[in-house]
Every structure is written in C-alpha cells, then in structure tokens.
Coordinates of C-alpha atoms in Angstrom, one line a residue:
X9 CA 14.5 8.4 -79.1
X10 CA 13.3 5.4 -79.3
X11 CA 15.3 3.2 -81.0
X12 CA 13.4 1.1 -84.1
X13 CA 13.6 -2.6 -84.3
X14 CA 12.3 -4.1 -87.1
X15 CA 11.9 -7.9 -87.0
X16 CA 10.6 -10.5 -89.6
X17 CA 9.0 -13.5 -88.8
X18 CA 7.7 -12.2 -85.7
X19 CA 4.6 -13.8 -84.9
X20 CA 5.5 -16.8 -84.1
X21 CA 8.6 -20.0 -83.1
X22 CA 12.0 -17.6 -82.8
X23 CA 11.1 -14.3 -83.8
X24 CA 7.7 -14.1 -81.2
X25 CA 9.9 -15.6 -78.7
X26 CA 13.0 -12.5 -80.0
X27 CA 10.6 -9.7 -79.5
X28 CA 9.4 -10.8 -75.5
X29 CA 12.7 -10.7 -75.3
X30 CA 13.7 -7.3 -76.7
X31 CA 11.0 -5.5 -74.6
X32 CA 12.6 -7.4 -71.4
X33 CA 15.1 -5.6 -72.0
X34 CA 14.1 -1.9 -73.2
X35 CA 10.6 -1.7 -73.1
X36 CA 10.6 2.0 -74.6
X37 CA 11.6 0.2 -77.9
X38 CA 9.4 0.9 -80.6
X39 CA 9.2 -2.5 -82.3
X40 CA 7.6 -3.5 -85.6
X41 CA 6.5 -6.6 -86.1
X42 CA 7.0 -7.5 -90.0
X43 CA 4.9 -10.5 -90.9
X44 CA 3.2 -12.4 -93.8
X45 CA -0.6 -12.9 -91.7
X46 CA -2.0 -9.3 -90.8
X47 CA -3.9 -11.2 -88.2
X48 CA -1.9 -13.0 -86.3
X49 CA 0.3 -9.5 -86.5
X50 CA -2.5 -7.7 -84.2
X51 CA -3.5 -10.7 -82.2
X52 CA 1.0 -11.0 -81.3
X53 CA 0.8 -6.6 -80.9
X54 CA -2.2 -6.6 -78.4
X55 CA -0.3 -9.3 -75.8
X56 CA 2.9 -8.1 -76.1
X57 CA 1.8 -4.0 -75.5
X58 CA -0.9 -6.1 -72.3
X59 CA 2.7 -6.9 -70.9
X60 CA 4.8 -3.7 -72.2
X61 CA 1.9 -1.1 -71.7
X62 CA 5.5 1.6 -72.7
X63 CA 6.3 0.0 -76.1
X64 CA 4.9 1.1 -78.9
X65 CA 4.6 -1.9 -80.8
X66 CA 3.6 -1.6 -84.9
X67 CA 3.0 -3.5 -87.9
X68 CA 3.9 -4.1 -91.2
X69 CA 2.6 -6.7 -93.8
X70 CA 5.1 -8.1 -96.0
X71 CA 5.5 -12.1 -97.4
X72 CA 9.6 -12.4 -98.1
X73 CA 8.5 -15.3 -101.0
X74 CA 6.7 -12.6 -103.0
X75 CA 9.4 -9.2 -104.0
X76 CA 6.0 -7.1 -104.9
X77 CA 5.3 -7.6 -101.5
X78 CA 8.8 -6.9 -100.2
X79 CA 8.8 -3.9 -102.5
X80 CA 5.5 -2.7 -100.8
X81 CA 6.7 -3.2 -97.0
X82 CA 9.8 -1.1 -97.7
X83 CA 8.3 2.2 -98.8
X84 CA 6.0 2.0 -96.0
X85 CA 9.2 1.6 -93.8
X86 CA 10.4 4.3 -95.6
X87 CA 7.3 6.7 -95.4
X88 CA 7.1 5.8 -91.2
X89 CA 10.2 5.9 -90.0
X90 CA 13.9 8.0 -90.4
X91 CA 16.3 4.5 -90.1
X92 CA 16.5 1.7 -88.7
X93 CA 18.3 0.8 -85.9
X94 CA 18.4 -3.1 -85.8
X95 CA 16.6 -5.3 -88.4
X96 CA 16.6 -8.9 -87.4
X97 CA 16.4 -10.5 -90.5
X98 CA 14.6 -14.3 -89.0
X99 CA 11.6 -15.3 -91.4
X100 CA 12.1 -18.9 -93.5
X101 CA 10.7 -21.8 -94.6
X102 CA 11.5 -25.4 -94.4
X103 CA 8.3 -27.0 -96.2
X104 CA 7.6 -30.6 -96.5
X105 CA 10.4 -31.8 -94.2
X106 CA 10.8 -35.4 -94.9
X107 CA 13.3 -37.5 -92.6
X108 CA 16.1 -39.8 -93.8
X109 CA 15.4 -42.8 -92.5
X110 CA 18.1 -44.7 -94.0
X111 CA 20.8 -42.4 -92.9
X112 CA 19.4 -42.1 -89.3
X113 CA 19.7 -45.4 -87.8
X114 CA 22.7 -45.1 -91.0
X115 CA 24.3 -42.2 -88.5
X116 CA 23.4 -44.1 -85.3
X117 CA 25.8 -46.8 -85.5
X118 CA 28.5 -44.0 -86.0
X119 CA 30.9 -42.2 -84.7
X120 CA 29.7 -39.0 -86.2
X121 CA 26.1 -40.4 -84.5
X122 CA 25.8 -36.5 -82.3
X123 CA 27.6 -34.7 -85.0
X124 CA 24.0 -35.7 -87.1
X125 CA 22.2 -35.2 -83.9
X126 CA 23.4 -32.1 -83.7
X127 CA 23.6 -30.7 -87.3
X128 CA 20.6 -32.6 -88.9
X129 CA 23.0 -33.0 -91.6
X130 CA 22.1 -35.7 -93.9
X131 CA 19.0 -36.4 -91.7
X132 CA 16.9 -33.7 -94.0
X133 CA 14.9 -33.1 -97.6
X134 CA 12.1 -30.7 -99.2
X135 CA 10.3 -30.6 -101.9
X136 CA 10.7 -27.6 -103.0
X137 CA 8.7 -25.4 -105.3
X138 CA 8.6 -21.9 -108.0
X139 CA 7.2 -19.1 -106.6
X140 CA 5.0 -16.5 -108.8
X141 CA 9.0 -14.9 -109.3
X142 CA 10.7 -17.4 -110.7
X143 CA 13.0 -18.2 -108.1
X144 CA 13.3 -21.2 -105.9
X145 CA 10.7 -20.5 -102.8
X146 CA 13.2 -20.9 -99.9
X147 CA 15.7 -19.1 -101.4
X148 CA 13.4 -16.2 -101.7
X149 CA 11.4 -16.6 -98.6
X150 CA 14.7 -17.8 -96.0
X151 CA 17.5 -15.5 -98.4
X152 CA 16.8 -13.1 -101.5
X153 CA 13.5 -11.8 -100.0
X154 CA 15.5 -10.0 -97.1
X155 CA 18.5 -9.2 -99.5
X156 CA 16.3 -7.3 -101.7
X157 CA 15.1 -5.7 -98.1
X158 CA 17.9 -5.0 -97.8
X159 CA 18.8 -3.2 -100.3
X160 CA 15.5 -0.9 -100.6
X161 CA 16.0 0.3 -97.2
X162 CA 19.2 0.9 -97.4
X163 CA 18.6 4.7 -96.9
X164 CA 17.3 3.9 -93.5
X165 CA 20.4 1.2 -91.8
X166 CA 23.2 3.6 -94.1
X167 CA 24.6 6.7 -91.0
X168 CA 27.9 6.8 -90.8
X169 CA 27.6 9.0 -87.0
X170 CA 25.3 6.2 -85.9
X171 CA 25.8 2.2 -87.4
X172 CA 22.8 -0.1 -87.2
X173 CA 22.6 -3.3 -87.1
X174 CA 21.3 -6.2 -89.0
X175 CA 21.4 -10.1 -87.7
X176 CA 20.2 -13.2 -89.7
X177 CA 19.0 -16.6 -88.1
X178 CA 20.5 -18.7 -89.6
X179 CA 20.8 -22.6 -88.2
X180 CA 23.0 -25.4 -87.2
X181 CA 21.5 -27.3 -90.6
X182 CA 24.4 -24.2 -92.9
X183 CA 26.6 -26.7 -94.1
X184 CA 29.1 -25.6 -97.3
X185 CA 28.5 -28.9 -99.1
X186 CA 24.5 -28.1 -99.7
X187 CA 26.0 -25.2 -101.2
X188 CA 27.1 -24.3 -104.8
X189 CA 27.4 -20.9 -106.8
X190 CA 26.8 -22.6 -110.3
X191 CA 23.3 -23.3 -108.9
X192 CA 22.7 -20.7 -105.9
X193 CA 18.2 -21.3 -105.3
X194 CA 20.0 -25.4 -104.4
X195 CA 17.4 -25.9 -107.4
X196 CA 19.4 -29.0 -108.4
X197 CA 19.7 -30.2 -105.1
X198 CA 17.1 -32.1 -102.0
X199 CA 18.6 -30.2 -98.9
X200 CA 17.4 -26.2 -100.0
X201 CA 16.8 -24.5 -95.8
X202 CA 20.8 -26.3 -95.6
X203 CA 22.0 -24.5 -98.8
X204 CA 18.9 -21.2 -97.9
X205 CA 21.4 -21.0 -94.2
X206 CA 25.1 -21.0 -95.0
X207 CA 24.2 -18.5 -98.4
X208 CA 22.7 -16.8 -95.2
X209 CA 26.2 -17.3 -93.5
X210 CA 28.0 -15.9 -97.1
X211 CA 26.1 -13.1 -97.4
X212 CA 26.2 -11.3 -93.5
X213 CA 30.1 -12.1 -94.2
X214 CA 29.9 -9.7 -98.0
X215 CA 27.3 -7.4 -96.6
X216 CA 29.9 -6.5 -93.4
X217 CA 32.7 -6.7 -96.8
X218 CA 30.4 -4.2 -98.9
X219 CA 28.6 -1.8 -95.7
X220 CA 31.1 -1.4 -92.5
X221 CA 31.8 1.5 -94.8
X222 CA 28.2 3.2 -94.7
X223 CA 27.9 2.0 -91.1
X224 CA 26.0 -1.1 -91.7
X225 CA 26.6 -4.3 -89.5
X226 CA 25.3 -7.7 -89.9
X227 CA 26.5 -11.2 -87.9
X228 CA 24.1 -14.0 -88.1
X229 CA 23.0 -16.4 -84.8
X230 CA 21.6 -19.5 -84.7
X231 CA 19.4 -20.3 -81.5
X232 CA 20.3 -23.9 -81.9
X233 CA 17.7 -27.2 -81.9
X234 CA 13.8 -24.9 -80.4
X235 CA 11.0 -27.0 -81.1
X236 CA 9.1 -24.3 -83.0
X237 CA 5.8 -25.2 -85.7
X238 CA 9.0 -25.7 -87.9
X239 CA 10.7 -28.6 -86.1
X240 CA 7.8 -30.3 -85.7
X241 CA 6.7 -30.5 -88.9
X242 CA 9.8 -33.0 -89.0
X243 CA 9.0 -34.7 -85.8
X244 CA 6.1 -35.6 -83.2
X245 CA 7.1 -32.6 -80.3
X246 CA 7.2 -35.8 -78.1
X247 CA 10.5 -37.0 -79.5
X248 CA 11.9 -33.6 -79.5
X249 CA 11.5 -33.9 -76.0
X250 CA 13.7 -37.5 -75.9
X251 CA 15.7 -36.2 -77.8
X252 CA 16.9 -33.1 -76.8
X253 CA 19.0 -34.1 -74.2
X254 CA 21.6 -36.2 -77.1
X255 CA 21.0 -32.7 -79.1
X256 CA 22.0 -30.3 -76.0
X257 CA 25.9 -32.5 -75.5
X258 CA 27.4 -32.1 -78.8
X259 CA 35.6 -20.7 -90.9
X260 CA 33.9 -19.2 -93.5
X261 CA 35.7 -18.1 -97.3
X262 CA 35.6 -14.9 -97.9
X263 CA 36.1 -14.7 -101.5
X264 CA 33.1 -17.2 -102.3
X265 CA 31.0 -14.7 -100.0
X266 CA 31.7 -11.9 -102.4
X267 CA 30.9 -14.0 -105.0
X268 CA 28.1 -15.3 -103.9
X269 CA 26.8 -11.0 -102.9
X270 CA 27.8 -10.2 -106.8
X271 CA 25.6 -13.5 -108.0
X272 CA 22.3 -11.8 -106.0
X273 CA 23.3 -8.4 -107.2
X274 CA 22.8 -10.0 -111.3
X275 CA 20.2 -11.3 -109.6
X276 CA 18.8 -8.3 -108.6
X277 CA 19.0 -7.0 -111.7
X278 CA 17.5 -10.3 -113.5
X279 CA 14.3 -9.8 -111.5
X280 CA 13.8 -6.1 -111.6
X281 CA 14.4 -5.4 -115.1
X282 CA 11.1 -8.9 -115.0
X283 CA 9.5 -7.6 -112.9
X284 CA 9.1 -3.5 -114.9
X285 CA 8.6 -4.9 -117.7
X286 CA 5.7 -7.2 -116.3
X287 CA 4.5 -3.7 -114.6
X288 CA 4.9 -2.2 -118.2
X289 CA 2.3 -5.0 -120.2
X290 CA -0.5 -4.7 -117.9

C-alpha cells in the first residue's frame, strides 16, 4: 500500500526540494502537494511525474493564512484519504524583511559575529499585517493555519496501530527571546517570523505530549541557511554566496509548550465561533 504524504508550501523553495527528495527515496509514494497557487502546483506536479512516472502526485489547494481555505482543504483531504502517513508542515512567510544595518555593523565587531550570522538574531524585522480572520498574518500562516489543519485532519493522523508523523519546518531564527505567551501572535513586536518559528518548536513539543498516545508523533527540522525566494528578499543572491562560508562555520521548556498549546485551543474556539457567526449572518 502506498504511503500517503502531504507537503504544504510544496511549489517552491524547501517544499519543492523536499518533494523531489521524497520521490527519490520512494518513487511509489502518493505525494499530495498542498499549495496556494494551483497553476504553480500543476507545473510542479508535471515536472515531478516526468522524472518519477510511477509516483502518484495529487494537489490540494490551500492557503494556510485563510481559515476558510484550511477547512475546505481539510474536508477535501478527508474525502480523498483514509490516512496520512506523513505531513510536512512547511508553508511559511517572512513579509517585507528589513535588515537592521546598525545591528549588523555592531555585530561584525563583536564576539557574537558567528552567532549573529548563523541565527540572524536582531538582524531582521518584518512588517506584519492583519488577515481577513483578524489574526496576525505571520502567526496565522506559519503557526495557526497549520494547527487548525492538524486538528481537522486528526481522523487521518491518529491511528495507534500505525503511527503518523508531523514534520515542521523550523528555523535558526527561532528565538525564545522573541516569543511571549501573553502575545503569542507577536502583535507588539518587530520579529514575527522569529516568534512564529519558536512557536512552531513549542507546538511540536505540545503535540507529542497530547497526541503520542493516539499514534501521532511530531518533530521539527531546521533546513539551515538556504538561498530561496524568502532569503533573497533580504539580501541579493551574490551577498549570500559571500556569507555562506561564514555561516557554515558556525532545551525547550515543556511547561511553556503546554501553556502555548492551551492558548491555541482557546484561540481556535474563538475563531470557530466567529466564523460560524459570520456564516450564519450571511
């Protein structure tokens, strides 16, 4: 029986590279590409099948920054699949990244220069915005949309006789100092990407505490520093070529993870009630 694998953000960057590698390892997978842009997904599907004709590659259109899209895609997946063996929660954004030049030059002449380049701590700020769901865009895209997806797909993921696996794409930029339980959406900060990636790390810990007994296991991976469309929005490619050799030379708190998980559950209740009220009024 084919293993069923779902990858969010599969049309470019880490997600696309991941899909290619998965089919190299097992060309008989059923690989489902979860993407916002259907035309890009169709092009990726055609390219993957051209190189791996024995594979089964399908598409589900989903925008994890839009909860209605997440609910719709979840319903579609539950109709298509009896189970999902692996879900790679990879889709993410870093909107309008700005390089803090002052912090850069200050760090260049300090003992923390390697740490600065390997984690980008203090270097990057972003301009976040509010989505149609009333949430911070980075938080909803990188964290909450995926959290709702997991909740909705639980019937496909929770089988104690044959466990499923969640794999989150984290980041070196995930910093505890940028995350706060009193502001989990980072609405009052300037580094929402860093905060969201630390939130992902916490959420993976909490998922294991709450779902292992039901046959669902979670882990995070950090792909390291890569030149993708996201990183090229910060610095030109030639600068990354110069920085890479420098960068290459370079314990989560379970109680905090559980509190964060409970906060997400409360937010989920609020969002679902709001959506139901909106649908009833319309």
